[in-house]
Coordinates of C-alpha atoms in Angstrom, one line a residue:
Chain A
X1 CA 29.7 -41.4 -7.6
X2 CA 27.7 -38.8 -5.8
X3 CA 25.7 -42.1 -4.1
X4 CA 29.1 -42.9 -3.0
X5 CA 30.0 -39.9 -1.5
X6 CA 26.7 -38.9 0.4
X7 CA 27.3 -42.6 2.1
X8 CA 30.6 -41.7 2.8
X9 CA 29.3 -38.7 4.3
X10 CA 27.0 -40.1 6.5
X11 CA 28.9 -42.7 7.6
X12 CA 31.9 -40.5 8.7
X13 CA 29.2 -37.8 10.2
X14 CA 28.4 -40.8 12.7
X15 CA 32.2 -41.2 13.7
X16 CA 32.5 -37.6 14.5
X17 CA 29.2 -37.6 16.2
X18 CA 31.0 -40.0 18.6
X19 CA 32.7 -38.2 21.7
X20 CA 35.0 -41.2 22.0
X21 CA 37.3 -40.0 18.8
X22 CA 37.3 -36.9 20.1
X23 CA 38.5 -38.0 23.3
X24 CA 41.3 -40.0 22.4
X25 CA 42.3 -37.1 20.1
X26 CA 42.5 -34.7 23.4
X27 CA 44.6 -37.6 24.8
X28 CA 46.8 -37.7 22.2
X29 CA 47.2 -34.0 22.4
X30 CA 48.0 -34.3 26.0
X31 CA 50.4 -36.6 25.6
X32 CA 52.0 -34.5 22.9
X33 CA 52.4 -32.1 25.5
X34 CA 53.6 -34.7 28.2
X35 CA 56.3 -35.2 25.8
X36 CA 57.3 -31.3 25.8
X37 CA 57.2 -31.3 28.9
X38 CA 59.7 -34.3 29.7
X39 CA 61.8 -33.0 27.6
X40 CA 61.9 -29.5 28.8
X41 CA 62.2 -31.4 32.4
X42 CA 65.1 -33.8 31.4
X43 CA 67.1 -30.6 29.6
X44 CA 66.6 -28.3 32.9
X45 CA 67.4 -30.7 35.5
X46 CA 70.9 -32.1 33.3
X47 CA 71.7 -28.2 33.5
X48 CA 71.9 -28.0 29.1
X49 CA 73.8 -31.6 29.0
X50 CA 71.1 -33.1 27.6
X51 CA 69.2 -31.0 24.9
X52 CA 65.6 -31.1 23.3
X53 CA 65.3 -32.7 20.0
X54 CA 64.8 -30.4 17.8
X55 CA 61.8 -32.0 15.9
X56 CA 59.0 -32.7 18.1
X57 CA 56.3 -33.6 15.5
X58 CA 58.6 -36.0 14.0
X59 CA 59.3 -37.4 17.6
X60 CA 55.1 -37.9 18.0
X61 CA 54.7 -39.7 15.0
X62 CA 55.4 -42.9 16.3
X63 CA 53.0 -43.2 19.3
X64 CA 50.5 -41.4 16.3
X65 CA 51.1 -43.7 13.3
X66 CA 51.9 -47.1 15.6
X67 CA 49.0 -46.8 18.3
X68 CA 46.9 -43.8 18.3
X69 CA 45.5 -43.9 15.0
X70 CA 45.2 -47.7 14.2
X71 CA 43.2 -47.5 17.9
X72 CA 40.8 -45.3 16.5
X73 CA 40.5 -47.2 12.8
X74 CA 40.1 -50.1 14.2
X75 CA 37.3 -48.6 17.0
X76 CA 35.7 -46.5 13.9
X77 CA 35.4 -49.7 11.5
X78 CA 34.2 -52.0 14.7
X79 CA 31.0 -49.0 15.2
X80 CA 30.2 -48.9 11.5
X81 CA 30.0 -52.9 11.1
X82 CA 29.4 -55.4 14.2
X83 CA 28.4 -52.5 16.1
X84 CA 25.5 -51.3 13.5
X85 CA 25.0 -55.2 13.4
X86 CA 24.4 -55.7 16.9
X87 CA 22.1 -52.7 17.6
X88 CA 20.2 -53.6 14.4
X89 CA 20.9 -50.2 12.9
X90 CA 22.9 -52.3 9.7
X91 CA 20.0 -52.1 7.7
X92 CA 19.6 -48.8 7.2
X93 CA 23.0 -48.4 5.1
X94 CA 21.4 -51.4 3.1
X95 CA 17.7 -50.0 2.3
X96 CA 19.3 -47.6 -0.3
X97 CA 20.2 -47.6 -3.3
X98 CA 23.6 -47.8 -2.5
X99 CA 24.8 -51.0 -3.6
X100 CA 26.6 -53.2 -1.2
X101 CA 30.0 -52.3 -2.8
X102 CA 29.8 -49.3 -2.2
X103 CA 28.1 -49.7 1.1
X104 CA 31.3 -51.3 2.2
X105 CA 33.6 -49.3 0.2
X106 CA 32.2 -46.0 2.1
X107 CA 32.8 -47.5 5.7
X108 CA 36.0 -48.1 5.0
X109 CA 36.7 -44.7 3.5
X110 CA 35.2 -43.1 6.6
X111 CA 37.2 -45.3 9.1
X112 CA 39.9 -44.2 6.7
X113 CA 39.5 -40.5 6.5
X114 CA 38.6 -40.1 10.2
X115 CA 42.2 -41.8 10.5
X116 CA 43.7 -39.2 8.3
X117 CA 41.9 -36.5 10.3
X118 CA 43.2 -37.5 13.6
X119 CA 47.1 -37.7 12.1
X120 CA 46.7 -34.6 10.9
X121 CA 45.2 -32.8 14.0
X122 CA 48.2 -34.6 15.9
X123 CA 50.8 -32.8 13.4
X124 CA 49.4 -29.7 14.0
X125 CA 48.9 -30.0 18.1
X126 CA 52.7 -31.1 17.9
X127 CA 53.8 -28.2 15.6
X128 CA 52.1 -25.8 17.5
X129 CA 53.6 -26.7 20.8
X130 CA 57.1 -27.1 19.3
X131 CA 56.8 -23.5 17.8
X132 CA 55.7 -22.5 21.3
X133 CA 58.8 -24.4 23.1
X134 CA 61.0 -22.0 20.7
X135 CA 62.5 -24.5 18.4
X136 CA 61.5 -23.2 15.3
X137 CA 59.3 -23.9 12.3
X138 CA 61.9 -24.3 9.7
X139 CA 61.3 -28.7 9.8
X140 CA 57.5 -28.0 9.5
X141 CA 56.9 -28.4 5.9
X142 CA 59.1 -31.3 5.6
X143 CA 57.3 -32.7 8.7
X144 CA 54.0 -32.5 7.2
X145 CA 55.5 -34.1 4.1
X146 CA 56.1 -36.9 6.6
X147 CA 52.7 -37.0 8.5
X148 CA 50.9 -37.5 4.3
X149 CA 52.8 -40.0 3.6
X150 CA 52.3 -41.7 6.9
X151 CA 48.4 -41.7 5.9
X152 CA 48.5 -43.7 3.1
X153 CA 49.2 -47.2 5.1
X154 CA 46.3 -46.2 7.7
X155 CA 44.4 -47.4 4.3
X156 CA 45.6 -51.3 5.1
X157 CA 44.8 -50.8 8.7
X158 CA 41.1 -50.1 7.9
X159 CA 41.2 -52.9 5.4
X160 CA 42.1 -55.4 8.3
X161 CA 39.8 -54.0 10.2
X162 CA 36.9 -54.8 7.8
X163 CA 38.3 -58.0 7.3
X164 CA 37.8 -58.8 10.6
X165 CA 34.8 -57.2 11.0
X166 CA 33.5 -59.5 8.5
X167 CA 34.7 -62.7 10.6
X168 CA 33.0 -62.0 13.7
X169 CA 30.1 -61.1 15.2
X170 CA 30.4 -59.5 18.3
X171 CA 32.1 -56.0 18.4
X172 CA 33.8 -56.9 21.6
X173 CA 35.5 -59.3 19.5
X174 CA 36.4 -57.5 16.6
X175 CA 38.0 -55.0 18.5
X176 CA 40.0 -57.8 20.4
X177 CA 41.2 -59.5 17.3
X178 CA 42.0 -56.2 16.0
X179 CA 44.4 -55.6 18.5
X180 CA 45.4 -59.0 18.9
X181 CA 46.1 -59.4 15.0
X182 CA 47.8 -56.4 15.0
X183 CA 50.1 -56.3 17.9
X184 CA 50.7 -59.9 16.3
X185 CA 51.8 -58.6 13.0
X186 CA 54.1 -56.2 14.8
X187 CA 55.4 -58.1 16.9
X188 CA 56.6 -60.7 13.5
X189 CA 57.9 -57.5 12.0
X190 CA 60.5 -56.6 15.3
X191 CA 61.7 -59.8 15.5
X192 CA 61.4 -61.8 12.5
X193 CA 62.4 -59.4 10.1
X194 CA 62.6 -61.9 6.6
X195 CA 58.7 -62.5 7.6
X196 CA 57.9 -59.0 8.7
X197 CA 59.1 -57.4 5.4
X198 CA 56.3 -59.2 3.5
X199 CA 53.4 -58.2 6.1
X200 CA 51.8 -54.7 4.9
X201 CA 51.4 -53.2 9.0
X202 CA 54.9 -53.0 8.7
X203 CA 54.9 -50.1 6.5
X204 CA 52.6 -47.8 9.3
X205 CA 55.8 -45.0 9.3
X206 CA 55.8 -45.5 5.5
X207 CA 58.0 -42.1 5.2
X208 CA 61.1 -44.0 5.8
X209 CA 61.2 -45.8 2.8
X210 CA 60.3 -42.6 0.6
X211 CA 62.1 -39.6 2.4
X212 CA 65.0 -39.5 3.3
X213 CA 66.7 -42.7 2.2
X214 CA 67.6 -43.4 -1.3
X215 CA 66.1 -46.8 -1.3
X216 CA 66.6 -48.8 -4.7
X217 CA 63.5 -48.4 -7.2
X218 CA 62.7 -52.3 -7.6
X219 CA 62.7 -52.0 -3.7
X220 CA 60.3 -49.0 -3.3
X221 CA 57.8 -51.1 -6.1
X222 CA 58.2 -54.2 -4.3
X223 CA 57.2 -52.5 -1.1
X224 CA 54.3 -50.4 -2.5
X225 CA 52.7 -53.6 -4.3
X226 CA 53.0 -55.9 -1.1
X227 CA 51.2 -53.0 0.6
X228 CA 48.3 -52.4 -2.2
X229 CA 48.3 -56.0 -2.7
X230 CA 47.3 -56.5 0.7
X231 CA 44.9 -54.3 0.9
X232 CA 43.3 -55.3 -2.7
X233 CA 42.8 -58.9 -1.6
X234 CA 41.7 -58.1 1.8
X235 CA 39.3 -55.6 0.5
X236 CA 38.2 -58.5 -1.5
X237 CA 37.8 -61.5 0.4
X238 CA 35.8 -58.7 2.5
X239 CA 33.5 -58.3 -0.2
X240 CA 32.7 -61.4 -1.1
X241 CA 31.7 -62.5 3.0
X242 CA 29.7 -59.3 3.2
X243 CA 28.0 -59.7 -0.3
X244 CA 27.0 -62.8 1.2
X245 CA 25.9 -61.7 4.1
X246 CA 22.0 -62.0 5.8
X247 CA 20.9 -59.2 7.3
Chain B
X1 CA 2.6 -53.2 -14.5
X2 CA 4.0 -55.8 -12.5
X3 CA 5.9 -54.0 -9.3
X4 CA 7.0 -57.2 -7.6
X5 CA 7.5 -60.5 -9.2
X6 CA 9.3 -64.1 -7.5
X7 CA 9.7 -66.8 -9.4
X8 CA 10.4 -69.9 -7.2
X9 CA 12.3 -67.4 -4.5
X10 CA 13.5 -70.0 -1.7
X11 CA 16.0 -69.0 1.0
X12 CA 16.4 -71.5 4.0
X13 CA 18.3 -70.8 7.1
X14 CA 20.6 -73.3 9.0
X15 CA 17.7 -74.1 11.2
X16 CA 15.6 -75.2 8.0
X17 CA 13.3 -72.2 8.0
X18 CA 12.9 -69.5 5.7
X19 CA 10.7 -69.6 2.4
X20 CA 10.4 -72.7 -0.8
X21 CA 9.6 -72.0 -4.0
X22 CA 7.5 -68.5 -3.3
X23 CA 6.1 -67.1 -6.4
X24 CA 4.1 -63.8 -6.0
X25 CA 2.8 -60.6 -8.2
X26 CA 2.2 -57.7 -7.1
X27 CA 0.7 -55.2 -9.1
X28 CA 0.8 -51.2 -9.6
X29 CA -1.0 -49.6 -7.1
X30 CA -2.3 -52.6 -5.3
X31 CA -1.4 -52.9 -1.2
X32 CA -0.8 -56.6 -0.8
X33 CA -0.8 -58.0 2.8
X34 CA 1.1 -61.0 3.4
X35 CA -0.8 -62.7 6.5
X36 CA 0.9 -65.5 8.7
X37 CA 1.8 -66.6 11.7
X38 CA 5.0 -65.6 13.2
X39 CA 7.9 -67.5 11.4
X40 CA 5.9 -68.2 8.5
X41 CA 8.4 -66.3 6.2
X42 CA 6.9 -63.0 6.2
X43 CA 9.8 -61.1 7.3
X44 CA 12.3 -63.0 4.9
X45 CA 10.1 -62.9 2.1
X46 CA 10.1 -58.9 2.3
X47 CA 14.1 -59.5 3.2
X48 CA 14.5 -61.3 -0.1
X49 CA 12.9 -58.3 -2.3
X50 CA 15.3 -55.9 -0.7
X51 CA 18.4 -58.3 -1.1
X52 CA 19.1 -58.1 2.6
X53 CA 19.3 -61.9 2.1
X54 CA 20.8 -64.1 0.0
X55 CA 18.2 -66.1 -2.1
X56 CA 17.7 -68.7 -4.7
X57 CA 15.1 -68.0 -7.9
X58 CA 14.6 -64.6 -9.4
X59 CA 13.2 -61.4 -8.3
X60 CA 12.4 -58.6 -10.3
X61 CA 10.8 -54.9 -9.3
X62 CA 9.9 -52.3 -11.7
X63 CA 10.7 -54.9 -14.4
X64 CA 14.3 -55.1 -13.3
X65 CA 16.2 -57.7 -11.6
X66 CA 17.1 -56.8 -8.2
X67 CA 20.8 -58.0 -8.7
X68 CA 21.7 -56.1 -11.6
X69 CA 19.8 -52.8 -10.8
X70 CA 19.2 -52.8 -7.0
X71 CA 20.4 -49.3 -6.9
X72 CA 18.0 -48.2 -9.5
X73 CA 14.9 -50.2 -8.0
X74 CA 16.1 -48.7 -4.7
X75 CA 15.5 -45.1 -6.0
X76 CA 12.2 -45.4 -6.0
X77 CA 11.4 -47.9 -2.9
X78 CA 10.8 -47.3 1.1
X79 CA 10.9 -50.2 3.6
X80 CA 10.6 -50.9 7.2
X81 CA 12.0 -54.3 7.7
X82 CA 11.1 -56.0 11.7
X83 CA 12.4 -53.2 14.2
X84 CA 13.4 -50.1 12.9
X85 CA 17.0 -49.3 11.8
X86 CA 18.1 -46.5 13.6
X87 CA 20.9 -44.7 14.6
X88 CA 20.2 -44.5 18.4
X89 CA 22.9 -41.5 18.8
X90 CA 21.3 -38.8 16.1
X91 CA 18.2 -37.1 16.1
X92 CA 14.8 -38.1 14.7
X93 CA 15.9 -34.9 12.2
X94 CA 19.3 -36.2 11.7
X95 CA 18.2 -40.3 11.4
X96 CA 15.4 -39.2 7.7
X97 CA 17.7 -37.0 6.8
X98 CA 20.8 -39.0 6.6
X99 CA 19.1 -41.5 4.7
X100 CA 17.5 -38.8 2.3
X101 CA 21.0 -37.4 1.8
X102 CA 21.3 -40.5 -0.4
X103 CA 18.3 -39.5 -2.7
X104 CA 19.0 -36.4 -3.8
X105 CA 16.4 -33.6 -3.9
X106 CA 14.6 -34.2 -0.4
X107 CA 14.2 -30.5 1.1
X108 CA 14.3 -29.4 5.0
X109 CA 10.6 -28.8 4.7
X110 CA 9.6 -32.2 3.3
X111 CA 11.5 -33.9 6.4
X112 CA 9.3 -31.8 8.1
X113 CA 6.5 -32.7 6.6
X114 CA 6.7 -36.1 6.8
X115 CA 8.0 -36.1 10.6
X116 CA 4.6 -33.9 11.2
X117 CA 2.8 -36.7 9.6
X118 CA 3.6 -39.3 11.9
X119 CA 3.6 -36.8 15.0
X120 CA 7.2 -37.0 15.2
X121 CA 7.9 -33.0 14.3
X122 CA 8.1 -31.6 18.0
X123 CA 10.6 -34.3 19.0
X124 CA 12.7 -33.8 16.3
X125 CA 15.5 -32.9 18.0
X126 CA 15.7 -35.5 20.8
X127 CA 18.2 -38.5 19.8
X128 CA 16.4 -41.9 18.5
X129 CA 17.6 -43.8 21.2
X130 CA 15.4 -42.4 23.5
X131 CA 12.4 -42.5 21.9
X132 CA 9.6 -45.2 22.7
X133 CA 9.2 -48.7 20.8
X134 CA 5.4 -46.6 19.0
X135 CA 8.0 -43.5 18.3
X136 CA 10.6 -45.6 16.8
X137 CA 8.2 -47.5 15.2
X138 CA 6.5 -44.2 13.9
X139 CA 9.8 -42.7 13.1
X140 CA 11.0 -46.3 10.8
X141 CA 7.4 -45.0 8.9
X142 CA 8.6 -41.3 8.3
X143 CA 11.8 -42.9 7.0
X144 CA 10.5 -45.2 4.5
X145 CA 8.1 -42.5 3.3
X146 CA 9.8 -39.5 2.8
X147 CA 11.7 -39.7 -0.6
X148 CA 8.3 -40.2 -1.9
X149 CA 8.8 -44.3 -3.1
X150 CA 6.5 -45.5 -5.7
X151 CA 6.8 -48.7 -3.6
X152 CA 6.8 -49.6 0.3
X153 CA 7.3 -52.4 2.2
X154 CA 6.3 -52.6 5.6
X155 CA 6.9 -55.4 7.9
X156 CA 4.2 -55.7 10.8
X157 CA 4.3 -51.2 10.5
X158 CA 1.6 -51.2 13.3
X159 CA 3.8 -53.3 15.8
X160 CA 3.8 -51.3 19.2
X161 CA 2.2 -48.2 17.6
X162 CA -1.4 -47.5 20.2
X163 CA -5.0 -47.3 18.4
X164 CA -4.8 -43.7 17.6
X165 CA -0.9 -44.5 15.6
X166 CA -2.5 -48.0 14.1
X167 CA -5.7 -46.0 12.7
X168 CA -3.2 -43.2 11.5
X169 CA -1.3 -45.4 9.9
X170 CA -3.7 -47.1 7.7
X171 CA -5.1 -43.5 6.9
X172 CA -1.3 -42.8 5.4
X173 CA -1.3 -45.5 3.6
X174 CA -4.3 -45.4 1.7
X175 CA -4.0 -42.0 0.7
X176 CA -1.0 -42.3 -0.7
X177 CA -2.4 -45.9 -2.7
X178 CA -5.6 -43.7 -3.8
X179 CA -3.6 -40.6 -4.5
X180 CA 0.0 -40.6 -5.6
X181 CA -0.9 -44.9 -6.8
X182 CA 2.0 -46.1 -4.6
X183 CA 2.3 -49.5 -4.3
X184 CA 2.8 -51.5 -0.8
X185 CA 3.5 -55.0 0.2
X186 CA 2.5 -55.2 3.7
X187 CA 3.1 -57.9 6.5
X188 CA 1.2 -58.8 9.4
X189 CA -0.2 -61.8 11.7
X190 CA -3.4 -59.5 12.5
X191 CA -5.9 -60.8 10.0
X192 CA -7.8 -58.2 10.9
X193 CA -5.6 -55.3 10.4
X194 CA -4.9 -56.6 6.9
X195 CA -8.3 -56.7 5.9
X196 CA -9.1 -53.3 6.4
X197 CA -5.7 -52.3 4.9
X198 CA -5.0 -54.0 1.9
X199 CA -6.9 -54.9 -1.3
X200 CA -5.5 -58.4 -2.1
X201 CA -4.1 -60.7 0.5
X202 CA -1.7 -63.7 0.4
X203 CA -1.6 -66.6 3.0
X204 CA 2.1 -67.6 4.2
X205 CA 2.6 -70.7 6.3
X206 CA 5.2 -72.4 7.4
X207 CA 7.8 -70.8 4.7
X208 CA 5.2 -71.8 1.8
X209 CA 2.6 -69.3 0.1
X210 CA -0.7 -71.1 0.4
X211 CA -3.3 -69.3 -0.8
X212 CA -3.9 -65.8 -2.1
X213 CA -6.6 -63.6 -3.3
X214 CA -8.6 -60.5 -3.8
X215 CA -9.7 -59.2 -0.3
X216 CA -13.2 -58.2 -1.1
X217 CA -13.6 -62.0 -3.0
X218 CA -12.6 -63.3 0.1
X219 CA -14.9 -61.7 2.3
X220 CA -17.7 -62.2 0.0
X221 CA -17.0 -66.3 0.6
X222 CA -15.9 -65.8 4.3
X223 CA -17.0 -63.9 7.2
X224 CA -13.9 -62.4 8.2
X225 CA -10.1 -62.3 7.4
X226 CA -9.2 -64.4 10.1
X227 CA -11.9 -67.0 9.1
X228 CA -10.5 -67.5 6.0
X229 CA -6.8 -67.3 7.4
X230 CA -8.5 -70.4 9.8
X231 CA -9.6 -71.9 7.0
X232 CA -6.7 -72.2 4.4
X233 CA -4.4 -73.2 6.8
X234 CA -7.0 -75.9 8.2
X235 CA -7.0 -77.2 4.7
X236 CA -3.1 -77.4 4.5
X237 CA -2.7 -79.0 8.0
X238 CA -5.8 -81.7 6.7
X239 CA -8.3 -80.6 8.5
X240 CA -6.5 -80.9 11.5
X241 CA -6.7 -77.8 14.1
X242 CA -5.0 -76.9 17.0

């Protein structure tokens, strides 16, 4: 276990060594604010007929859970696999004795928790700006409540990501496939909702089937199975091409 | 004690090349030097006793098999497998201690230490990616030697290190054979190199072991490394050389 977690470690200490997470995170941030500030903008200039929402981090969890965060999986899985592959630095993970299990198992943690990182950071740049815009902090809690759940299905994304990253070489392509597989899967779950209801990306705002709605319980199982499901046979059809794997 | 066993190790690549039917001991405390040309197998032979590829026959280190226990066999073994693995964005600090982190029990100061050894210490700060082909190369060494292995593989360790890093190099190595009995399987295609290294010596050629021995035998029948290199792989091409 503790071989496990110093890998994990290390592999997530190279993510956050990356300026490009932290980037993205500022531009989430700012467009947190953008979003204040269009609605402060749209409020003044209908003179009070249109008013702010009144939850702002609720509001930012869409463009958080839907595109920031699955960017940023996707980009942190893509550097820990076909990118250590293509600049040869791959073997490193391997010449310890950290057995290729959990060699994969750690990357995908770290692409995992980095995910979890960035959501929360987002909750709390948008709760601090709508405590600054004066609406109150009374949603907060509940909020938050919201923004944990919503991690749990960033766990599938990174899954798909390793997948993929297992497929292909080049991390140009990985990234692209990512995307492409991605936007795909979303796009199946908008407009063909019988197929869309059986593919696990559809469950990224995964707070709407446990808060707030009083969904039936053979529902809520049949939901949270397709989801792990997913994600267990992913994980291993991942395995077994990496186990496989020259290096 | 046997470190290193393979029994009939093959592992072929799409292009047909790769190693058949390797079987090779290596011993406590010996440093074995596998001499060939380039793309005789070398490279994937070491690859195979660190599982980095997929193989058919059976390996064992320590006495274990290196599928069941490759964590445990990993514990105590260092490698440096073709070009150093590095992480070009982290320091040369940051790069042996990550992968120490793993271990367990490596201090600040034996980092230190070892980054000293291979002249690495006042550069320890300044990120692996800008460090020469000889630093990288020196800085893969300070990596596979400073959890203290009881084995190490190095493939071709003097490639792009100068005189001064190549003589240094062989220094490090024998003191830790003669003192702490660490065991090393060592490639190269530079006969000569591996005769004043190592104390036994196997041939590879064309993916096949060929011929093997004790390195002061050998000299005692041939002039040289290389002339006996010459010579076994005269004797497997019939007589016939290029």
């Amino acid at each position: 276990m503790n071989v496990f977690l110093s890998a994990t470690k290390n592999e997530l200490h190279k993510l956050l060594l990356k300026k490009k997470y932290f980037v993205l995170t500022i531009i989430g941030a700012f467009v947190c604010f953008l979003r204040l500030g269009g609605d402060i903008l749209v409020a003044k200039l209908s003179e009070g007929q249109i008013t702010l929402k009144s939850n702002l981090v609720v509001s930012m969890l869409g463009f958080t859970v839907d595109i920031l965060v699955p960017l940023i999986v996707f980009m942190a899985v893509t550097d820990l696999f076909t990118g250590e592959m293509q600049e040869d630095s791959f073997k490193a993970s391997l010449l310890r004795p950290v057995s290729r299990f959990k060699v994969l198992l750690s990357k995908t943690v770290a692409a995992f928790v980095l995910g979890c990182i960035v959501t929360f950071l987002m909750f709390l740049v948008s709760a601090i700006m709508q405590m600054i815009s004066g609406r109150g902090f009374s949603n907060i809690p509940h909020s938050l409540a919201i923004y944990l759940v919503d991690m749990i299905p960033i766990l599938g994304i990174a899954v798909l990501a390793v997948f993929i990253n297992m497929i292909s070489k080049s991390p140009t392509l990985s990234m692209l496939l990512c995307i492409a597989v991605y936007v795909l899967f979303k796009y199946i779950n908008y407009y063909v909702s019988p197929i869309g209801q059986m593919i696990f990306t559809a469950y990224s705002q995964w707070h709407k089937i446990w808060l707030g709605t009083s969904l039936p319980f053979g529902a809520l199982m049949a939901k949270t199975g397709i989801l792990f499901g997913s994600i267990l046979i992913l994980y291993t059809l991942s395995y077994i091409m990496f186990d496989r794997k020259d290096c | 004690m046997n470190v290193i066993e393979l029994n009939n190790v093959t592992k072929l690549y799409k292009n047909d090349r790769g190693i058949r039917n390797i079987s090779l001991t290596v011993k406590e405390g010996d440093i074995l030097g596998l001499l060939g040309p380039n793309g005789s197998g070398k490279t994937t032979a070491m690859k195979a006793v660190l599982n980095l590829v997929n193989f058919s026959g059976e390996i064992k280190v320590f006495g274990m098999d290196l599928h069941n226990d490759f964590e445990k066999i990993m514990q105590n073994t260092g490698a440096l497998i073709e070009s150093p693995a590095l992480y070009k964005d982290l320091t040369a600090y940051q790069n042996v201690s990550m992968h120490a982190s793993v271990y367990g029990g490596v201090s600040k100061e034996r980092i230190e230490t070892v980054l000293d050894a291979v002249h690495l210490l006042q550069y320890k700060n300044d990120k692996a990616g800008k460090f020469s082909l000889g630093m990288k190369q020196r800085l893969g060494l300070a990596i596979a030697f400073v959890t203290d292995p009881k084995l190490i593989i190095l493939d071709e360790p003097v490639n792009g290190l100068d005189i001064e890093g190549v003589v240094e190099t062989r220094e490090i190595i024998k003191r830790l054979n003669s003192e702490k009995n660490v065991t090393f399987l060592i490639s190269s295609h530079m006969a000569g190199e591996i005769e004043k290294t190592c104390n036994k010596v196997a041939v590879m050629y064309e993916g096949e072991l060929i011929s093997q021995g004790e390195t002061d035998d050998i000299l005692k029948r041939h002039a040289s490394m290389e002339e006996y290199f010459l010579s076994v792989v005269k004797d497997k091409r019939g007589g016939i050389m290029i």
